[in-house]
PDB file of C-alpha atoms in Angstrom:
ATOM      1  CA  MET A   1      -6.626 -25.886 -60.992  1.00 46.00           C
ATOM      2  CA  SER A   2      -9.293 -23.818 -59.232  1.00 48.00           C
ATOM      3  CA  THR A   3      -9.311 -23.843 -55.407  1.00 50.00           C
ATOM      4  CA  MET A   4     -12.762 -22.274 -55.094  1.00 54.00           C
ATOM      5  CA  GLY A   5     -15.438 -24.454 -53.480  1.00 60.00           C
ATOM      6  CA  THR A   6     -18.634 -25.489 -55.131  1.00 76.00           C
ATOM      7  CA  PRO A   7     -21.865 -23.539 -54.503  1.00 75.00           C
ATOM      8  CA  SER A   8     -23.098 -26.311 -52.212  1.00 79.00           C
ATOM      9  CA  GLU A   9     -19.919 -26.134 -50.117  1.00 81.00           C
ATOM     10  CA  SER A  10     -20.258 -22.354 -49.811  1.00 82.00           C
ATOM     11  CA  ARG A  11     -23.861 -22.687 -48.630  1.00 84.00           C
ATOM     12  CA  ARG A  12     -22.823 -25.341 -46.121  1.00 86.00           C
ATOM     13  CA  THR A  13     -20.094 -23.039 -44.762  1.00 86.00           C
ATOM     14  CA  GLU A  14     -22.561 -20.174 -44.481  1.00 87.00           C
ATOM     15  CA  ARG A  15     -24.993 -22.392 -42.551  1.00 88.00           C
ATOM     16  CA  VAL A  16     -22.229 -23.493 -40.171  1.00 88.00           C
ATOM     17  CA  LEU A  17     -21.158 -19.897 -39.564  1.00 89.00           C
ATOM     18  CA  ALA A  18     -24.745 -18.762 -39.073  1.00 89.00           C
ATOM     19  CA  ASP A  19     -25.362 -21.592 -36.616  1.00 90.00           C
ATOM     20  CA  ALA A  20     -22.185 -20.700 -34.709  1.00 90.00           C
ATOM     21  CA  ALA A  21     -23.236 -17.039 -34.600  1.00 91.00           C
ATOM     22  CA  ARG A  22     -26.647 -18.016 -33.168  1.00 92.00           C
ATOM     23  CA  LYS A  23     -24.988 -20.147 -30.490  1.00 92.00           C
ATOM     24  CA  VAL A  24     -22.609 -17.339 -29.541  1.00 92.00           C
ATOM     25  CA  SER A  25     -25.502 -14.878 -29.372  1.00 92.00           C
ATOM     26  CA  LYS A  26     -27.509 -17.269 -27.194  1.00 91.00           C
ATOM     27  CA  ALA A  27     -24.524 -17.818 -24.893  1.00 92.00           C
ATOM     28  CA  GLU A  28     -24.046 -14.063 -24.531  1.00 92.00           C
ATOM     29  CA  GLU A  29     -27.732 -13.617 -23.685  1.00 92.00           C
ATOM     30  CA  THR A  30     -27.507 -16.400 -21.094  1.00 91.00           C
ATOM     31  CA  LEU A  31     -24.388 -14.838 -19.566  1.00 90.00           C
ATOM     32  CA  HIS A  32     -26.105 -11.458 -19.426  1.00 90.00           C
ATOM     33  CA  THR A  33     -29.103 -13.044 -17.680  1.00 90.00           C
ATOM     34  CA  TYR A  34     -26.859 -14.780 -15.146  1.00 88.00           C
ATOM     35  CA  ARG A  35     -25.049 -11.518 -14.404  1.00 88.00           C
ATOM     36  CA  GLU A  36     -28.340  -9.707 -13.859  1.00 90.00           C
ATOM     37  CA  GLN A  37     -29.494 -12.471 -11.518  1.00 91.00           C
ATOM     38  CA  GLU A  38     -26.181 -12.348  -9.650  1.00 89.00           C
ATOM     39  CA  ALA A  39     -26.424  -8.570  -9.233  1.00 89.00           C
ATOM     40  CA  GLU A  40     -30.009  -8.905  -8.017  1.00 90.00           C
ATOM     41  CA  ALA A  41     -29.019 -11.613  -5.515  1.00 91.00           C
ATOM     42  CA  LEU A  42     -26.132  -9.514  -4.197  1.00 88.00           C
ATOM     43  CA  GLU A  43     -28.423  -6.524  -3.751  1.00 91.00           C
ATOM     44  CA  LYS A  44     -30.965  -8.645  -1.851  1.00 90.00           C
ATOM     45  CA  LYS A  45     -28.155  -9.990   0.316  1.00 90.00           C
ATOM     46  CA  ARG A  46     -26.979  -6.453   1.077  1.00 90.00           C
ATOM     47  CA  VAL A  47     -30.508  -5.345   2.012  1.00 91.00           C
ATOM     48  CA  LEU A  48     -31.032  -8.380   4.260  1.00 90.00           C
ATOM     49  CA  GLU A  49     -27.702  -7.833   6.013  1.00 90.00           C
ATOM     50  CA  GLU A  50     -28.561  -4.170   6.545  1.00 90.00           C
ATOM     51  CA  GLU A  51     -31.995  -5.074   7.946  1.00 90.00           C
ATOM     52  CA  HIS A  52     -30.361  -7.689  10.190  1.00 90.00           C
ATOM     53  CA  ASP A  53     -27.901  -5.147  11.576  1.00 88.00           C
ATOM     54  CA  GLN A  54     -30.688  -2.646  12.185  1.00 89.00           C
ATOM     55  CA  LEU A  55     -32.814  -5.280  13.928  1.00 89.00           C
ATOM     56  CA  ARG A  56     -29.916  -6.399  16.094  1.00 87.00           C
ATOM     57  CA  GLN A  57     -29.147  -2.803  17.056  1.00 87.00           C
ATOM     58  CA  SER A  58     -32.815  -2.177  17.809  1.00 87.00           C
ATOM     59  CA  ILE A  59     -32.994  -5.256  20.055  1.00 88.00           C
ATOM     60  CA  LEU A  60     -29.815  -4.219  21.861  1.00 82.00           C
ATOM     61  CA  THR A  61     -31.053  -0.655  22.328  1.00 85.00           C
ATOM     62  CA  ASN A  62     -34.400  -1.876  23.629  1.00 85.00           C
ATOM     63  CA  ALA A  63     -32.734  -4.351  25.981  1.00 84.00           C
ATOM     64  CA  LEU A  64     -30.413  -1.693  27.372  1.00 79.00           C
ATOM     65  CA  ALA A  65     -33.309   0.725  27.812  1.00 83.00           C
ATOM     66  CA  HIS A  66     -35.009  -1.757  30.141  1.00 83.00           C
ATOM     67  CA  ALA A  67     -31.833  -3.050  31.759  1.00 82.00           C
ATOM     68  CA  SER A  68     -30.703  -2.189  35.239  1.00 85.00           C
ATOM     69  CA  PRO A  69     -28.102   0.578  35.721  1.00 87.00           C
ATOM     70  CA  ASP A  70     -25.520  -2.050  36.674  1.00 85.00           C
ATOM     71  CA  LEU A  71     -26.123  -3.999  33.464  1.00 84.00           C
ATOM     72  CA  ARG A  72     -25.891  -0.862  31.327  1.00 83.00           C
ATOM     73  CA  ARG A  73     -22.677   0.117  33.068  1.00 87.00           C
ATOM     74  CA  GLU A  74     -21.238  -3.368  32.517  1.00 87.00           C
ATOM     75  CA  HIS A  75     -22.172  -3.207  28.830  1.00 85.00           C
ATOM     76  CA  ALA A  76     -20.436   0.160  28.457  1.00 87.00           C
ATOM     77  CA  GLN A  77     -17.295  -1.204  30.117  1.00 89.00           C
ATOM     78  CA  LEU A  78     -17.279  -4.276  27.864  1.00 88.00           C
ATOM     79  CA  ARG A  79     -17.740  -2.065  24.800  1.00 87.00           C
ATOM     80  CA  GLN A  80     -14.826   0.104  25.884  1.00 89.00           C
ATOM     81  CA  THR A  81     -12.629  -2.944  26.512  1.00 89.00           C
ATOM     82  CA  LEU A  82     -13.509  -4.403  23.117  1.00 88.00           C
ATOM     83  CA  ASP A  83     -12.683  -1.122  21.372  1.00 85.00           C
ATOM     84  CA  SER A  84      -9.377  -0.968  23.234  1.00 84.00           C
ATOM     85  CA  TYR A  85      -8.399  -4.495  22.162  1.00 82.00           C
ATOM     86  CA  GLN A  86      -9.409  -3.788  18.573  1.00 79.00           C
ATOM     87  CA  SER A  87      -7.257  -0.658  18.586  1.00 75.00           C
ATOM     88  CA  LYS A  88      -4.272  -2.657  19.864  1.00 75.00           C
ATOM     89  CA  ILE A  89      -4.821  -5.325  17.200  1.00 75.00           C
ATOM     90  CA  ASP A  90      -4.888  -2.653  14.491  1.00 69.00           C
ATOM     91  CA  GLN A  91      -1.664  -1.130  15.818  1.00 66.00           C
ATOM     92  CA  MET A  92       0.090  -4.514  15.945  1.00 72.00           C
ATOM     93  CA  ARG A  93      -0.820  -5.393  12.375  1.00 78.00           C
ATOM     94  CA  GLU A  94       2.151  -4.662  10.173  1.00 86.00           C
ATOM     95  CA  ILE A  95       1.702  -2.128   7.386  1.00 91.00           C
ATOM     96  CA  SER A  96       3.311  -3.221   4.121  1.00 91.00           C
ATOM     97  CA  LEU A  97       4.809  -0.797   1.629  1.00 94.00           C
ATOM     98  CA  LEU A  98       3.538  -1.215  -1.929  1.00 94.00           C
ATOM     99  CA  SER A  99       5.269   1.715  -3.603  1.00 94.00           C
ATOM    100  CA  ALA A 100       7.129   4.914  -2.749  1.00 96.00           C
ATOM    101  CA  ARG A 101       7.670   7.988  -4.880  1.00 96.00           C
ATOM    102  CA  VAL A 102       8.846  11.585  -4.487  1.00 97.00           C
ATOM    103  CA  VAL A 103       6.076  13.811  -5.817  1.00 96.00           C
ATOM    104  CA  ASP A 104       7.103  17.328  -4.806  1.00 96.00           C
ATOM    105  CA  SER A 105       9.743  19.490  -3.131  1.00 94.00           C
ATOM    106  CA  ARG A 106       9.881  22.619  -1.018  1.00 94.00           C
ATOM    107  CA  ILE A 107      12.506  24.992   0.341  1.00 90.00           C
ATOM    108  CA  LYS A 108      12.692  25.387   4.109  1.00 90.00           C
ATOM    109  CA  THR A 109      14.726  27.698   6.315  1.00 88.00           C
ATOM    110  CA  LYS A 110      16.346  26.742   9.591  1.00 86.00           C
ATOM    111  CA  GLN A 111      18.652  28.977  11.614  1.00 87.00           C
ATOM    112  CA  GLY A 112      19.014  31.296   8.649  1.00 84.00           C
ATOM    113  CA  ARG A 113      20.001  28.528   6.218  1.00 86.00           C
ATOM    114  CA  GLN A 114      17.822  27.193   3.432  1.00 86.00           C
ATOM    115  CA  TYR A 115      17.533  23.561   2.420  1.00 88.00           C
ATOM    116  CA  VAL A 116      15.303  21.362   0.266  1.00 91.00           C
ATOM    117  CA  GLU A 117      12.760  18.835   1.502  1.00 94.00           C
ATOM    118  CA  TYR A 118      11.190  16.174  -0.696  1.00 95.00           C
ATOM    119  CA  LYS A 119       7.592  15.012  -0.423  1.00 96.00           C
ATOM    120  CA  LEU A 120       7.516  11.219  -0.215  1.00 96.00           C
ATOM    121  CA  GLN A 121       4.227   9.546  -1.141  1.00 96.00           C
ATOM    122  CA  ILE A 122       3.849   5.969   0.085  1.00 95.00           C
ATOM    123  CA  GLU A 123       1.168   3.492  -0.963  1.00 95.00           C
ATOM    124  CA  THR A 124       0.387   0.825   1.655  1.00 94.00           C
ATOM    125  CA  ASP A 125      -1.721  -2.309   1.835  1.00 91.00           C
ATOM    126  CA  ILE A 126      -4.013  -1.357   4.736  1.00 88.00           C
ATOM    127  CA  ARG A 127      -3.513   2.369   5.341  1.00 89.00           C
ATOM    128  CA  GLY A 128      -3.922   3.745   1.839  1.00 92.00           C
ATOM    129  CA  THR A 129      -1.671   6.655   0.863  1.00 95.00           C
ATOM    130  CA  LEU A 130       0.705   8.156   3.425  1.00 94.00           C
ATOM    131  CA  VAL A 131       2.710  11.330   2.843  1.00 94.00           C
ATOM    132  CA  LEU A 132       5.712  12.786   4.657  1.00 93.00           C
ATOM    133  CA  TRP A 133       8.632  15.118   3.962  1.00 95.00           C
ATOM    134  CA  HIS A 134      12.309  14.155   4.124  1.00 94.00           C
ATOM    135  CA  ARG A 135      15.611  15.815   3.385  1.00 92.00           C
ATOM    136  CA  TYR A 136      17.905  14.403   0.735  1.00 91.00           C
ATOM    137  CA  SER A 137      20.370  13.144   3.339  1.00 91.00           C
ATOM    138  CA  THR A 138      17.724  10.723   4.613  1.00 92.00           C
ATOM    139  CA  PHE A 139      17.638   8.944   1.260  1.00 94.00           C
ATOM    140  CA  LEU A 140      21.443   8.919   1.155  1.00 93.00           C
ATOM    141  CA  ASN A 141      21.483   7.168   4.530  1.00 92.00           C
ATOM    142  CA  LEU A 142      18.994   4.557   3.328  1.00 93.00           C
ATOM    143  CA  ALA A 143      21.021   3.917   0.169  1.00 93.00           C
ATOM    144  CA  ALA A 144      24.232   3.512   2.172  1.00 92.00           C
ATOM    145  CA  THR A 145      22.574   1.122   4.637  1.00 92.00           C
ATOM    146  CA  LEU A 146      21.040  -1.024   1.902  1.00 92.00           C
ATOM    147  CA  LYS A 147      24.365  -1.257   0.087  1.00 91.00           C
ATOM    148  CA  ALA A 148      26.121  -2.266   3.293  1.00 91.00           C
ATOM    149  CA  LYS A 149      23.523  -4.929   4.098  1.00 89.00           C
ATOM    150  CA  ASN A 150      23.307  -6.242   0.523  1.00 88.00           C
ATOM    151  CA  PRO A 151      26.875  -6.293  -0.860  1.00 87.00           C
ATOM    152  CA  HIS A 152      26.108  -9.038  -3.385  1.00 84.00           C
ATOM    153  CA  THR A 153      22.666  -7.978  -4.567  1.00 82.00           C
ATOM    154  CA  GLU A 154      21.495  -8.853  -8.072  1.00 80.00           C
ATOM    155  CA  HIS A 155      20.032  -5.378  -8.500  1.00 84.00           C
ATOM    156  CA  VAL A 156      22.266  -2.342  -8.800  1.00 88.00           C
ATOM    157  CA  ILE A 157      21.226   0.407  -6.411  1.00 90.00           C
ATOM    158  CA  PRO A 158      21.299   3.702  -8.349  1.00 91.00           C
ATOM    159  CA  GLU A 159      23.933   6.143  -7.166  1.00 90.00           C
ATOM    160  CA  LEU A 160      22.636   9.295  -5.500  1.00 90.00           C
ATOM    161  CA  GLN A 161      24.561  12.544  -5.776  1.00 83.00           C
ATOM    162  CA  THR A 162      26.216  13.551  -2.532  1.00 78.00           C
ATOM    163  CA  GLN A 163      26.715  17.229  -3.383  1.00 69.00           C
ATOM    164  CA  SER A 164      24.948  19.525  -0.910  1.00 65.00           C
ATOM    165  CA  LEU A 165      22.348  21.959  -2.238  1.00 61.00           C
ATOM    166  CA  THR A 166      22.376  24.188   0.842  1.00 58.00           C
ATOM    167  CA  GLY A 167      22.008  27.773  -0.340  1.00 60.00           C
ATOM    168  CA  PHE A 168      21.889  26.858  -4.038  1.00 67.00           C
ATOM    169  CA  PHE A 169      18.592  25.701  -5.504  1.00 76.00           C
ATOM    170  CA  SER A 170      18.442  25.420  -9.262  1.00 82.00           C
ATOM    171  CA  ASP A 171      14.982  24.245 -10.325  1.00 87.00           C
ATOM    172  CA  GLN A 172      16.518  21.900 -12.860  1.00 88.00           C
ATOM    173  CA  LEU A 173      18.926  20.467 -10.307  1.00 88.00           C
ATOM    174  CA  ILE A 174      16.056  19.767  -7.901  1.00 91.00           C
ATOM    175  CA  LEU A 175      14.054  18.122 -10.694  1.00 93.00           C
ATOM    176  CA  ASP A 176      17.071  16.004 -11.593  1.00 92.00           C
ATOM    177  CA  ARG A 177      17.388  14.919  -7.978  1.00 93.00           C
ATOM    178  CA  ILE A 178      13.698  14.004  -7.803  1.00 95.00           C
ATOM    179  CA  ALA A 179      14.080  11.885 -10.943  1.00 95.00           C
ATOM    180  CA  LYS A 180      17.136  10.147  -9.469  1.00 95.00           C
ATOM    181  CA  LEU A 181      15.386   9.602  -6.135  1.00 96.00           C
ATOM    182  CA  ASN A 182      12.437   7.988  -7.887  1.00 97.00           C
ATOM    183  CA  GLU A 183      14.781   5.762  -9.861  1.00 96.00           C
ATOM    184  CA  PHE A 184      16.375   4.734  -6.565  1.00 96.00           C
ATOM    185  CA  LEU A 185      13.008   4.162  -4.845  1.00 96.00           C
ATOM    186  CA  ASP A 186      11.711   2.155  -7.783  1.00 95.00           C
ATOM    187  CA  VAL A 187      14.609  -0.293  -7.434  1.00 94.00           C
ATOM    188  CA  VAL A 188      14.588  -0.655  -3.644  1.00 94.00           C
ATOM    189  CA  THR A 189      10.799  -1.113  -3.462  1.00 94.00           C
ATOM    190  CA  LYS A 190      10.484  -3.628  -6.314  1.00 92.00           C
ATOM    191  CA  ALA A 191      13.632  -5.733  -5.888  1.00 91.00           C
ATOM    192  CA  GLU A 192      12.816  -8.855  -3.887  1.00 89.00           C
ATOM    193  CA  GLU A 193      16.014  -8.999  -1.837  1.00 89.00           C
ATOM    194  CA  PHE A 194      15.776  -5.550  -0.229  1.00 91.00           C
ATOM    195  CA  GLN A 195      14.136  -5.153   3.152  1.00 91.00           C
ATOM    196  CA  TRP A 196      13.684  -1.847   4.945  1.00 92.00           C
ATOM    197  CA  GLY A 197      11.220   0.238   6.893  1.00 91.00           C
ATOM    198  CA  ILE A 198      10.144   3.828   7.357  1.00 90.00           C
ATOM    199  CA  ARG A 199       8.644   5.487  10.417  1.00 90.00           C
ATOM    200  CA  ILE A 200       5.653   7.696   9.647  1.00 89.00           C
ATOM    201  CA  ASP A 201       5.073   8.866  13.221  1.00 86.00           C
ATOM    202  CA  LYS A 202       5.677   7.603  16.745  1.00 83.00           C
ATOM    203  CA  ASP A 203       2.983   4.920  16.377  1.00 79.00           C
ATOM    204  CA  THR A 204       3.225   4.033  12.685  1.00 85.00           C
ATOM    205  CA  CYS A 205       5.892   2.199  10.706  1.00 89.00           C
ATOM    206  CA  VAL A 206       5.692   0.891   7.159  1.00 92.00           C
ATOM    207  CA  TYR A 207       7.795  -2.084   6.064  1.00 93.00           C
ATOM    208  CA  LYS A 208       9.106  -3.308   2.752  1.00 92.00           C
ATOM    209  CA  ARG A 209       9.845  -6.999   3.288  1.00 89.00           C
ATOM    210  CA  LYS A 210      11.880  -9.458   1.309  1.00 82.00           C
ATOM    211  CA  THR A 211       9.793 -11.567  -1.063  1.00 73.00           C
ATOM    212  CA  LYS A 212      10.164 -15.323  -1.299  1.00 64.00           C
ATOM    213  CA  ARG A 213       9.580 -17.371  -4.425  1.00 57.00           C
ATOM    214  CA  ASN A 214       7.687 -20.630  -4.297  1.00 54.00           C
ATOM    215  CA  SER A 215       8.686 -23.843  -6.054  1.00 53.00           C
ATOM    216  CA  SER A 216       7.105 -22.710  -9.330  1.00 55.00           C
ATOM    217  CA  GLY A 217       9.140 -19.510  -9.355  1.00 54.00           C
ATOM    218  CA  ASP A 218       6.229 -17.199  -8.560  1.00 53.00           C
ATOM    219  CA  ARG A 219       6.314 -14.618  -5.809  1.00 52.00           C
ATOM    220  CA  SER A 220       4.814 -15.758  -2.546  1.00 50.00           C
ATOM    221  CA  ASP A 221       4.309 -14.152   0.845  1.00 50.00           C
ATOM    222  CA  ARG A 222       6.808 -11.660   2.190  1.00 54.00           C
ATOM    223  CA  SER A 223       9.527 -13.042   4.405  1.00 51.00           C
ATOM    224  CA  TYR A 224       9.172 -12.412   8.137  1.00 48.00           C
ATOM    225  CA  SER A 225      12.024 -14.642   9.209  1.00 42.00           C
ATOM    226  CA  ILE A 226      14.386 -11.702   9.614  1.00 42.00           C
ATOM    227  CA  GLY A 227      13.897  -9.629  12.727  1.00 46.00           C
ATOM    228  CA  ARG A 228      12.960  -5.982  12.561  1.00 46.00           C
ATOM    229  CA  GLU A 229      16.319  -4.997  13.978  1.00 42.00           C
ATOM    230  CA  SER A 230      17.968  -6.099  10.733  1.00 44.00           C
ATOM    231  CA  ILE A 231      15.832  -3.927   8.468  1.00 50.00           C
ATOM    232  CA  ALA A 232      17.468  -0.838   7.028  1.00 58.00           C
ATOM    233  CA  SER A 233      15.462   2.134   8.235  1.00 59.00           C
ATOM    234  CA  LEU A 234      14.548   5.322   6.447  1.00 59.00           C
ATOM    235  CA  ALA A 235      14.641   7.551   9.495  1.00 49.00           C
ATOM    236  CA  ALA A 236      15.342  11.232   9.882  1.00 43.00           C
ATOM    237  CA  THR A 237      18.915  12.317  10.380  1.00 42.00           C
ATOM    238  CA  GLY A 238      19.957  14.660  13.144  1.00 37.00           C
ATOM    239  CA  ARG A 239      19.294  17.625  10.852  1.00 38.00           C
ATOM    240  CA  ASP A 240      15.784  16.418  10.012  1.00 37.00           C
ATOM    241  CA  SER A 241      14.222  17.812  13.175  1.00 28.00           C
ATOM    242  CA  LEU A 242      10.895  18.240  11.386  1.00 28.00           C
ATOM    243  CA  PHE A 243      10.328  14.500  11.459  1.00 31.00           C
ATOM    244  CA  LEU A 244      11.665  12.842  14.570  1.00 29.00           C
ATOM    245  CA  SER A 245      13.193  14.065  17.761  1.00 27.00           C
ATOM    246  CA  PRO A 246      16.545  12.485  18.729  1.00 29.00           C
ATOM    247  CA  GLY A 247      14.716  10.139  21.091  1.00 32.00           C
ATOM    248  CA  ARG A 248      12.334   8.960  18.409  1.00 34.00           C
ATOM    249  CA  GLU A 249      15.126   8.740  15.890  1.00 36.00           C
ATOM    250  CA  SER A 250      17.066   6.311  18.056  1.00 29.00           C
ATOM    251  CA  MET A 251      13.888   4.320  18.637  1.00 28.00           C
ATOM    252  CA  MET A 252      13.466   4.043  14.879  1.00 35.00           C
ATOM    253  CA  ALA A 253      17.021   2.863  14.307  1.00 32.00           C
ATOM    254  CA  ASN A 254      16.976   0.332  17.129  1.00 29.00           C
ATOM    255  CA  GLY A 255      13.362  -0.742  16.964  1.00 31.00           C
ATOM    256  CA  LEU A 256      13.278  -1.980  13.390  1.00 35.00           C
TER     257      LEU A 256
END
């Protein structure tokens, strides 16, 4: 028995498909028009906001030009105070770590002995990309601290080789260490239960916080219930004098 439709059924199907194609085409044209109108509205909004800012600045400049010396001095003091408060607010805002990766290495010499430093590239939420150099022992210390603070973690922290490379620097061995360090960093930055911080300089710290899950099982905001003193810190060791002085190092360990 033939399953082919009659000529009339074929024509009906063609008409339905043609009608659907016209509707889709019309919808796409309408969407394109809406997007053009949206872009035009956003551009007008940007121009108006720019003109408003210029007008406000012009009014302020004109007012100050005709103001008394006392009023101009008071305005300058208020501006300085406002800038100071804004700077303090920016410093108090916590910087969150998004990712961390070793991207390079270099050989340094100290007191006649050579050693390897690794270039750590950190992506943050509000400060963009930050870069600093650390010795291998710094990562070993972080791994040991995280293991001690998370004895029953669901994620296995990759083992890092403890053999010293002082005075012996095979290119392949360094590359292998970089690969292992990145495997380690990938786990401790993505696993929800790990929490640690790293000092960039005397005024800047970056934190990787624990992540909570909401009732639906999705990730929610980072946990801030645990004090900074309980966060494992990636700080320079005593030998890492390039990064932190002993005073700053102790501040890092105790201040987190």
